[in-house]
Coordinates of C-alpha atoms and ligand atoms in Angstrom, one line a residue:
X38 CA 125.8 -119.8 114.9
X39 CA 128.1 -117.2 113.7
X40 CA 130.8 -119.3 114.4
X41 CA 129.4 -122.2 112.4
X42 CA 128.5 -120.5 109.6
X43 CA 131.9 -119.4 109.5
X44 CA 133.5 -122.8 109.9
X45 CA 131.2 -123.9 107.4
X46 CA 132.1 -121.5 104.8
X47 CA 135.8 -122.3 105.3
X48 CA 135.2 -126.2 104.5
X49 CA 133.4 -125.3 101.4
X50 CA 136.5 -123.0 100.1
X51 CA 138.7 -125.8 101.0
X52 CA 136.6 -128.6 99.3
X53 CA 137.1 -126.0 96.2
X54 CA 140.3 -124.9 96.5
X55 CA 141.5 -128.7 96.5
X56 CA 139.0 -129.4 93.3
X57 CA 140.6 -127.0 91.5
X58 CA 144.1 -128.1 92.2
X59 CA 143.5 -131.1 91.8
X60 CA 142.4 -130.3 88.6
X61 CA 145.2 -128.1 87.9
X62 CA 147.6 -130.7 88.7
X63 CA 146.0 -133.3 86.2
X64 CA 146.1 -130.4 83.2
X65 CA 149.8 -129.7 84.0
X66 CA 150.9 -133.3 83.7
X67 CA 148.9 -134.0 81.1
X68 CA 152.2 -134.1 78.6
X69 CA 154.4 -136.3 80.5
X70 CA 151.1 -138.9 80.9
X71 CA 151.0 -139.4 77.9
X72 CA 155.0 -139.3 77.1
X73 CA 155.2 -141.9 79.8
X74 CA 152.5 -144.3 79.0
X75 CA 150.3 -143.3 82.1
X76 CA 146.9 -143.9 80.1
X77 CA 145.7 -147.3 79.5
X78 CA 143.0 -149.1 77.8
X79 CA 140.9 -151.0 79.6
X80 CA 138.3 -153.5 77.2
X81 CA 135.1 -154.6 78.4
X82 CA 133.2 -157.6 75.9
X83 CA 130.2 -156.9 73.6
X84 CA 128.2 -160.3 73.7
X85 CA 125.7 -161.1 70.8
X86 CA 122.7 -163.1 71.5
X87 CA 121.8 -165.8 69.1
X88 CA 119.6 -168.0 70.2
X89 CA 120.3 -169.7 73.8
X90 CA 124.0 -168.7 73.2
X91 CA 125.7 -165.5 73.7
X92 CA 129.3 -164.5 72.5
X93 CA 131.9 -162.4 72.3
X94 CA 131.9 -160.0 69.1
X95 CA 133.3 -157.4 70.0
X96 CA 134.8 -155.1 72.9
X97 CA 134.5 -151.1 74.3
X98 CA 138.2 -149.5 74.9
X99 CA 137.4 -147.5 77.9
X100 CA 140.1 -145.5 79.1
X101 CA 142.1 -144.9 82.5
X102 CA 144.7 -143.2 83.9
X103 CA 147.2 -145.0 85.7
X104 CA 149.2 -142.4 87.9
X105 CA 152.4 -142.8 89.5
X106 CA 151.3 -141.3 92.3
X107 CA 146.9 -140.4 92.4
X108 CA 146.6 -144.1 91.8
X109 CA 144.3 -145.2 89.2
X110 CA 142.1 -142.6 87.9
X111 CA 138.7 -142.9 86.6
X112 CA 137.5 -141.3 82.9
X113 CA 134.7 -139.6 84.5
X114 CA 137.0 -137.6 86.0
X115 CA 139.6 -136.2 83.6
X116 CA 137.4 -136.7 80.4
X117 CA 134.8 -134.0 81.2
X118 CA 137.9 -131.9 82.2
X119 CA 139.9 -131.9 79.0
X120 CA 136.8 -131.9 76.8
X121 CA 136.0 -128.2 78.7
X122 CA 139.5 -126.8 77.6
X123 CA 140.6 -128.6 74.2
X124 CA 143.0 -131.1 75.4
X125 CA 140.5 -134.1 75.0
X126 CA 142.0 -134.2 71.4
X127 CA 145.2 -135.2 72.4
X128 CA 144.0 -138.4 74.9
X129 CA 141.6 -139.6 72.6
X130 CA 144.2 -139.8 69.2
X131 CA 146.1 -141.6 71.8
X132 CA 143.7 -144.0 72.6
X133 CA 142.6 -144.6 69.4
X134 CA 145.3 -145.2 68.2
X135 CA 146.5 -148.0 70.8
X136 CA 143.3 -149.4 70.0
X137 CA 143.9 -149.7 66.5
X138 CA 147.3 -151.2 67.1
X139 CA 145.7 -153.7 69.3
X140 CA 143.1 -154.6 67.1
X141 CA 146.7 -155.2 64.6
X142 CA 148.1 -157.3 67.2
X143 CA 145.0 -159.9 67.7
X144 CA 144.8 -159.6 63.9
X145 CA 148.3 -160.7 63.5
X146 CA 148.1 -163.4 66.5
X147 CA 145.0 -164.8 66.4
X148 CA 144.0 -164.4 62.7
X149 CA 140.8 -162.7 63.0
X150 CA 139.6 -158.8 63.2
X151 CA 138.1 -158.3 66.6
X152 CA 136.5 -155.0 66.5
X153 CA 136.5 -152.6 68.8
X154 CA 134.5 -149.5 70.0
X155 CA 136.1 -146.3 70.6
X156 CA 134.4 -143.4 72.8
X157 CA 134.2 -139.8 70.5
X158 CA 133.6 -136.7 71.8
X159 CA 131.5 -134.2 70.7
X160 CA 135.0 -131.7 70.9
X161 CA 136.7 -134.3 68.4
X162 CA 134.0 -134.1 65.9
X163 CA 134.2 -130.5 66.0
X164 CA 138.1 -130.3 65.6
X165 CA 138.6 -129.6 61.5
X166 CA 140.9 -132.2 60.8
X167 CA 139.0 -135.1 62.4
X168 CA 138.2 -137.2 59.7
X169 CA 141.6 -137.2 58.3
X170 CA 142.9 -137.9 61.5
X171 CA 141.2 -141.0 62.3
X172 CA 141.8 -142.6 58.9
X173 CA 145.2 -141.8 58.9
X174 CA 145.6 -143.8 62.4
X175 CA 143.8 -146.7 61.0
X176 CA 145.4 -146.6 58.0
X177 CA 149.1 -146.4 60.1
X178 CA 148.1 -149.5 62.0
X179 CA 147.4 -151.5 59.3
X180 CA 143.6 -152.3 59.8
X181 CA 140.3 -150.9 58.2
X182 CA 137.9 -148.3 59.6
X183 CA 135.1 -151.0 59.1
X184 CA 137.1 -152.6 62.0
X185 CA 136.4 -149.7 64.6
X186 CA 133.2 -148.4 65.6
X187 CA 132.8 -144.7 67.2
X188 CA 130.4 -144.3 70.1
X189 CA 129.5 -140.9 70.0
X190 CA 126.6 -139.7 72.7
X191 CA 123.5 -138.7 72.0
X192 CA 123.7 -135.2 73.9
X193 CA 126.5 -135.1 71.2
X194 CA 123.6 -134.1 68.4
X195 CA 121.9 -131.6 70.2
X196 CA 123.8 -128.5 69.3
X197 CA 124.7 -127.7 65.9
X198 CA 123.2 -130.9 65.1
X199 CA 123.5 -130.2 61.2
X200 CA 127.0 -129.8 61.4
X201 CA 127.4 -133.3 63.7
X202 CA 125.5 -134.9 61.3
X203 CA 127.6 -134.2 58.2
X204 CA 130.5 -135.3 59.6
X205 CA 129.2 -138.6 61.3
X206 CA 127.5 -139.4 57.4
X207 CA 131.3 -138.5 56.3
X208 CA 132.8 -141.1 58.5
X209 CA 129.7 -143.7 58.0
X210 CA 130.6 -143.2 54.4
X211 CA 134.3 -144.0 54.9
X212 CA 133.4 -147.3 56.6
X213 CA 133.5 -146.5 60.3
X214 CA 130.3 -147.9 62.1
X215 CA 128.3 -145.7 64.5
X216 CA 127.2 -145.7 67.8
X217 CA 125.0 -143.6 69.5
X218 CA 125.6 -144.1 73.4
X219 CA 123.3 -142.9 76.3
X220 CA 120.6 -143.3 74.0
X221 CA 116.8 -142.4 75.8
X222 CA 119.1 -139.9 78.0
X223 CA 116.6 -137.1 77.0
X224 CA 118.4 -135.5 74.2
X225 CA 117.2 -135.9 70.9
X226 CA 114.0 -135.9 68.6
X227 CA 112.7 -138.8 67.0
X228 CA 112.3 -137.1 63.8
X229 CA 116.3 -136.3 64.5
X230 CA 117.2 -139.9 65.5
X231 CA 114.8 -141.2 62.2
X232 CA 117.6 -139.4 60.1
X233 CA 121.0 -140.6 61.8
X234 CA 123.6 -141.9 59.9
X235 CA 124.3 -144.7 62.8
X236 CA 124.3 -148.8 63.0
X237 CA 123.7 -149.2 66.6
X238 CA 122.0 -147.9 69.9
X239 CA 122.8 -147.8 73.2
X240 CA 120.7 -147.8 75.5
X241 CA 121.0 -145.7 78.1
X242 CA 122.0 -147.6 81.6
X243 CA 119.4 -146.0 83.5
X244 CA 116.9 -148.3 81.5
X245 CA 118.5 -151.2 82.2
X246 CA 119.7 -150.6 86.2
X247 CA 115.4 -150.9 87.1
X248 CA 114.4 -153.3 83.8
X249 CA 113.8 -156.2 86.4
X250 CA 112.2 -153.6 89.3
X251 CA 110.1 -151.3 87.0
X252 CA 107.5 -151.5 84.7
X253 CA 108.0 -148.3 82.7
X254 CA 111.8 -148.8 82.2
X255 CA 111.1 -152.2 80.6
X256 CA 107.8 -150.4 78.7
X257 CA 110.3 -147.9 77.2
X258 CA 112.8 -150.4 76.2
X259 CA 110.0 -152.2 74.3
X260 CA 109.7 -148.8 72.2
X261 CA 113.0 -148.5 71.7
X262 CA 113.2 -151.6 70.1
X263 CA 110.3 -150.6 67.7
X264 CA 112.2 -147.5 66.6
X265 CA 115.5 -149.6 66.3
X266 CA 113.4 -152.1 63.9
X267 CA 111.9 -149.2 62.2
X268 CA 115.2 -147.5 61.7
X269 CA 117.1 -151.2 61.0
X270 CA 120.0 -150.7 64.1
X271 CA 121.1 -153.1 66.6
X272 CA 120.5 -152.3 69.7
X273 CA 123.0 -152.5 72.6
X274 CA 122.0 -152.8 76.6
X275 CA 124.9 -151.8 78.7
X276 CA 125.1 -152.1 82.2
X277 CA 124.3 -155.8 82.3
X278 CA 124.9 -156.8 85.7
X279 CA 122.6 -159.8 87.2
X280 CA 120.9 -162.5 85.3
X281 CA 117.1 -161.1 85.7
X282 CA 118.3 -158.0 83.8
X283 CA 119.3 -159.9 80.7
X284 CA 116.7 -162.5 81.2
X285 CA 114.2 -159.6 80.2
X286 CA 116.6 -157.9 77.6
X287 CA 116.6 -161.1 75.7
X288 CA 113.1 -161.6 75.6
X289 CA 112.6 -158.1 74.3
X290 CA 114.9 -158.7 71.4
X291 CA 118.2 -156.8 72.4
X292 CA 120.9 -157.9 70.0
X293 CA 124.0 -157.6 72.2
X294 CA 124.8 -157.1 75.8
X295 CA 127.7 -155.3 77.6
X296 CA 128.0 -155.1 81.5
X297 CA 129.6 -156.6 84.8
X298 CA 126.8 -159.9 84.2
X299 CA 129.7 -161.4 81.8
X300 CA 132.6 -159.0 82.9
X301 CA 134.2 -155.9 84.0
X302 CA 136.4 -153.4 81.6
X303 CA 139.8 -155.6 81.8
X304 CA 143.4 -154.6 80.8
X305 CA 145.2 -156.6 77.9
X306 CA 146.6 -159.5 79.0
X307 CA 143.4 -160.0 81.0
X308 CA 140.9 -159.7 78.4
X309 CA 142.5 -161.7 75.4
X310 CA 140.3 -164.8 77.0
X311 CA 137.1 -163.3 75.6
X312 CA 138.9 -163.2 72.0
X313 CA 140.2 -166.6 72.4
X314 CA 137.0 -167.7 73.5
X315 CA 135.6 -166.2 69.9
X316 CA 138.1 -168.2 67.7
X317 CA 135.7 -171.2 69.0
X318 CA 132.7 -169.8 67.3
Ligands
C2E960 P1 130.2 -144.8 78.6 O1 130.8 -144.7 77.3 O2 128.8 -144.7 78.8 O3 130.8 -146.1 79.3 C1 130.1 -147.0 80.1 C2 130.6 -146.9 81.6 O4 129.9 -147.9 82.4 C3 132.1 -147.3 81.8 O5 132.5 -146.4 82.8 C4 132.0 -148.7 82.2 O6 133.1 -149.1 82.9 C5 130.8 -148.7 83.1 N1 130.2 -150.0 83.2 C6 130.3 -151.1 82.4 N2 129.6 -152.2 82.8 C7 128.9 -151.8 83.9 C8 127.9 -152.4 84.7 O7 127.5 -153.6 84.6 N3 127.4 -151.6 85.8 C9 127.8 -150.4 86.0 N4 127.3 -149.7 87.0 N5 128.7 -149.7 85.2 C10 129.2 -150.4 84.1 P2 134.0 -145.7 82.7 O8 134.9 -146.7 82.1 O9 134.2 -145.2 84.1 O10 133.8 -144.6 81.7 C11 132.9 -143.5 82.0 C12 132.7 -142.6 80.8 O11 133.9 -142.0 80.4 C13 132.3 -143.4 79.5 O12 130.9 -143.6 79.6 C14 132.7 -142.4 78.4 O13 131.7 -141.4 78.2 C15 133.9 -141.8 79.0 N6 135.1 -142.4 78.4 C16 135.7 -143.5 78.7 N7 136.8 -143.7 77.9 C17 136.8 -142.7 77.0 C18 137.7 -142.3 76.0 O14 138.7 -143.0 75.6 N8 137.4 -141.1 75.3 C19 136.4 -140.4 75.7 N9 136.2 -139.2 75.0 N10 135.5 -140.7 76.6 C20 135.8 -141.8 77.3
CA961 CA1 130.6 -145.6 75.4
CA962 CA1 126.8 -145.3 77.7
CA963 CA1 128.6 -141.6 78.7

């Protein structure tokens, strides 16, 4: 047993020890990633329902870290990593800005804005020169900030929620559109939400995973939509992936849908379909 307990114990410091290099190893190349291009935006379609029809209005820029040698590399990974020790700042000023240059470059192809949502952490709000930041890289690219919208989380509001606030109106003011993702994670008060300065929710994808397989998740999207009317948002279901799912999301009034059902995040070249396919409409 002893013996066991010691082998045991040994694994476990492994398993960490390799975490934490691994980790390590991802904050100390962290300069030369982004010198070299390594991150990459990948853009997965926002679909607006009208009527029997659905399309293409938009798109989320998700980010993803293309190593030379750790192979592709998920957000989920390096995103909560750099937010705990102030380097998120620098990844996400890159990736907004290659968003906003993108947006330029479909504007200047194609001949019409295609907006697109960028993911903000609560650690970028808090940085001082935020604001200024963002509307000097929309203003470098040559589009408008009513061109991007900023998905910020609702866990976002929970702390210092006054402060969030004021800086979220600041930006609504300025033209940016607001969304507040994970929505219905648990997070914040309705009397909080009632007073948001935002144009969209997201629902949370735990709502939509068991719409189709449980009563109370579809019950709780129905309320949802009543607070979205009451408030005047759109509401967005992410997660989308089989037809039952948006079947019932339709029928409940969800504006716009977003999920593998009409397609995966895709890189560039891959994606510009869905904006060609919006020059039809
Ligand atoms: P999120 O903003 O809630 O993004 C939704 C996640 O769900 C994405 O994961 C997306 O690829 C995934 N997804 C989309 N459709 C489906 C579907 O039908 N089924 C399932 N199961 N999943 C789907 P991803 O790309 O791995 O991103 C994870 C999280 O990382 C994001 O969650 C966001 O919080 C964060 N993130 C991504 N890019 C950025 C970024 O540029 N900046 C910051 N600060 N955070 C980012
Ligand atoms: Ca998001
Ligand atoms: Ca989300
Ligand atoms: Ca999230």
């Amino acid at each position: 047993i002893v013996h066991s307990f010691s082998n045991y114990v040994a694994y476990y410091d492994v398993a960490m020890y390799e975490k934490d290099a691994y980790e390590e190893r991802l904050i100390s190349e962290l300069d030369r990633a982004l010198e070299e291009k390594q991150f990459v935006l990948y853009y997965q379609p926002k679909y607006a329902i009208q009527g029997d029809k659905a399309y293409p209005v938009s798109a989320e820029a998700l980010v993803r870290w293309n190593h030379p040698e750790l192979g592709m590399i998920s957000p989920g990974i390096f995103i909560p990593l750099f937010e705990n020790n102030g380097l998120i700042k620098r990844v996400d000023m890159y990736i907004w800005k290659e968003a906003a240059e993108q947006i330029k470059r479909w504007k200047d192809k194609y001949g019409i804005v295609f907006p697109l949502s960028v993911n903000v952490s609560r650690v970028d709000l808090l940085e001082k020169d935020f604001v200024e930041t963002i509307c000097e890289i929309v203003r470098g690219a040559g589009i408008r900030s009513t061109d991007f919208m900023l998905e910020v989380t609702e866990s976002a509001y929970t702390q210092d929620s006054k402060g969030i606030i004021e800086i979220v109106n600041q930006l609504r003011s300025m033209g940016f559109h607001i969304s507040m993702d994970d929505f219905g994670s648990g997070y914040s008060s309705l009397n909080m939400v009632s007073s948001l300065p935002i144009d969209e929710l997201k629902l949370d994808m735990g709502f939509v995973r068991h719409i189709h397989e449980d009563v109370k998740s579809y019950k709780l999207v129905e309320i949802v939509m009543e607070i979205a009317k009451l408030l005047d948002v759109k509401v967005v279901a992410e997660g989308v992936e089989i037809r039952e799912q948006y079947d019932l999301l339709k029928k409940l009034g969800v504006h716009i849908i977003q999920g593998y059902y009409y397609s995966k995040p895709l890189p560039e070249a891959e994606f510009t379909k869905f904006v060609e396919e919006r020059l039809n409409y």
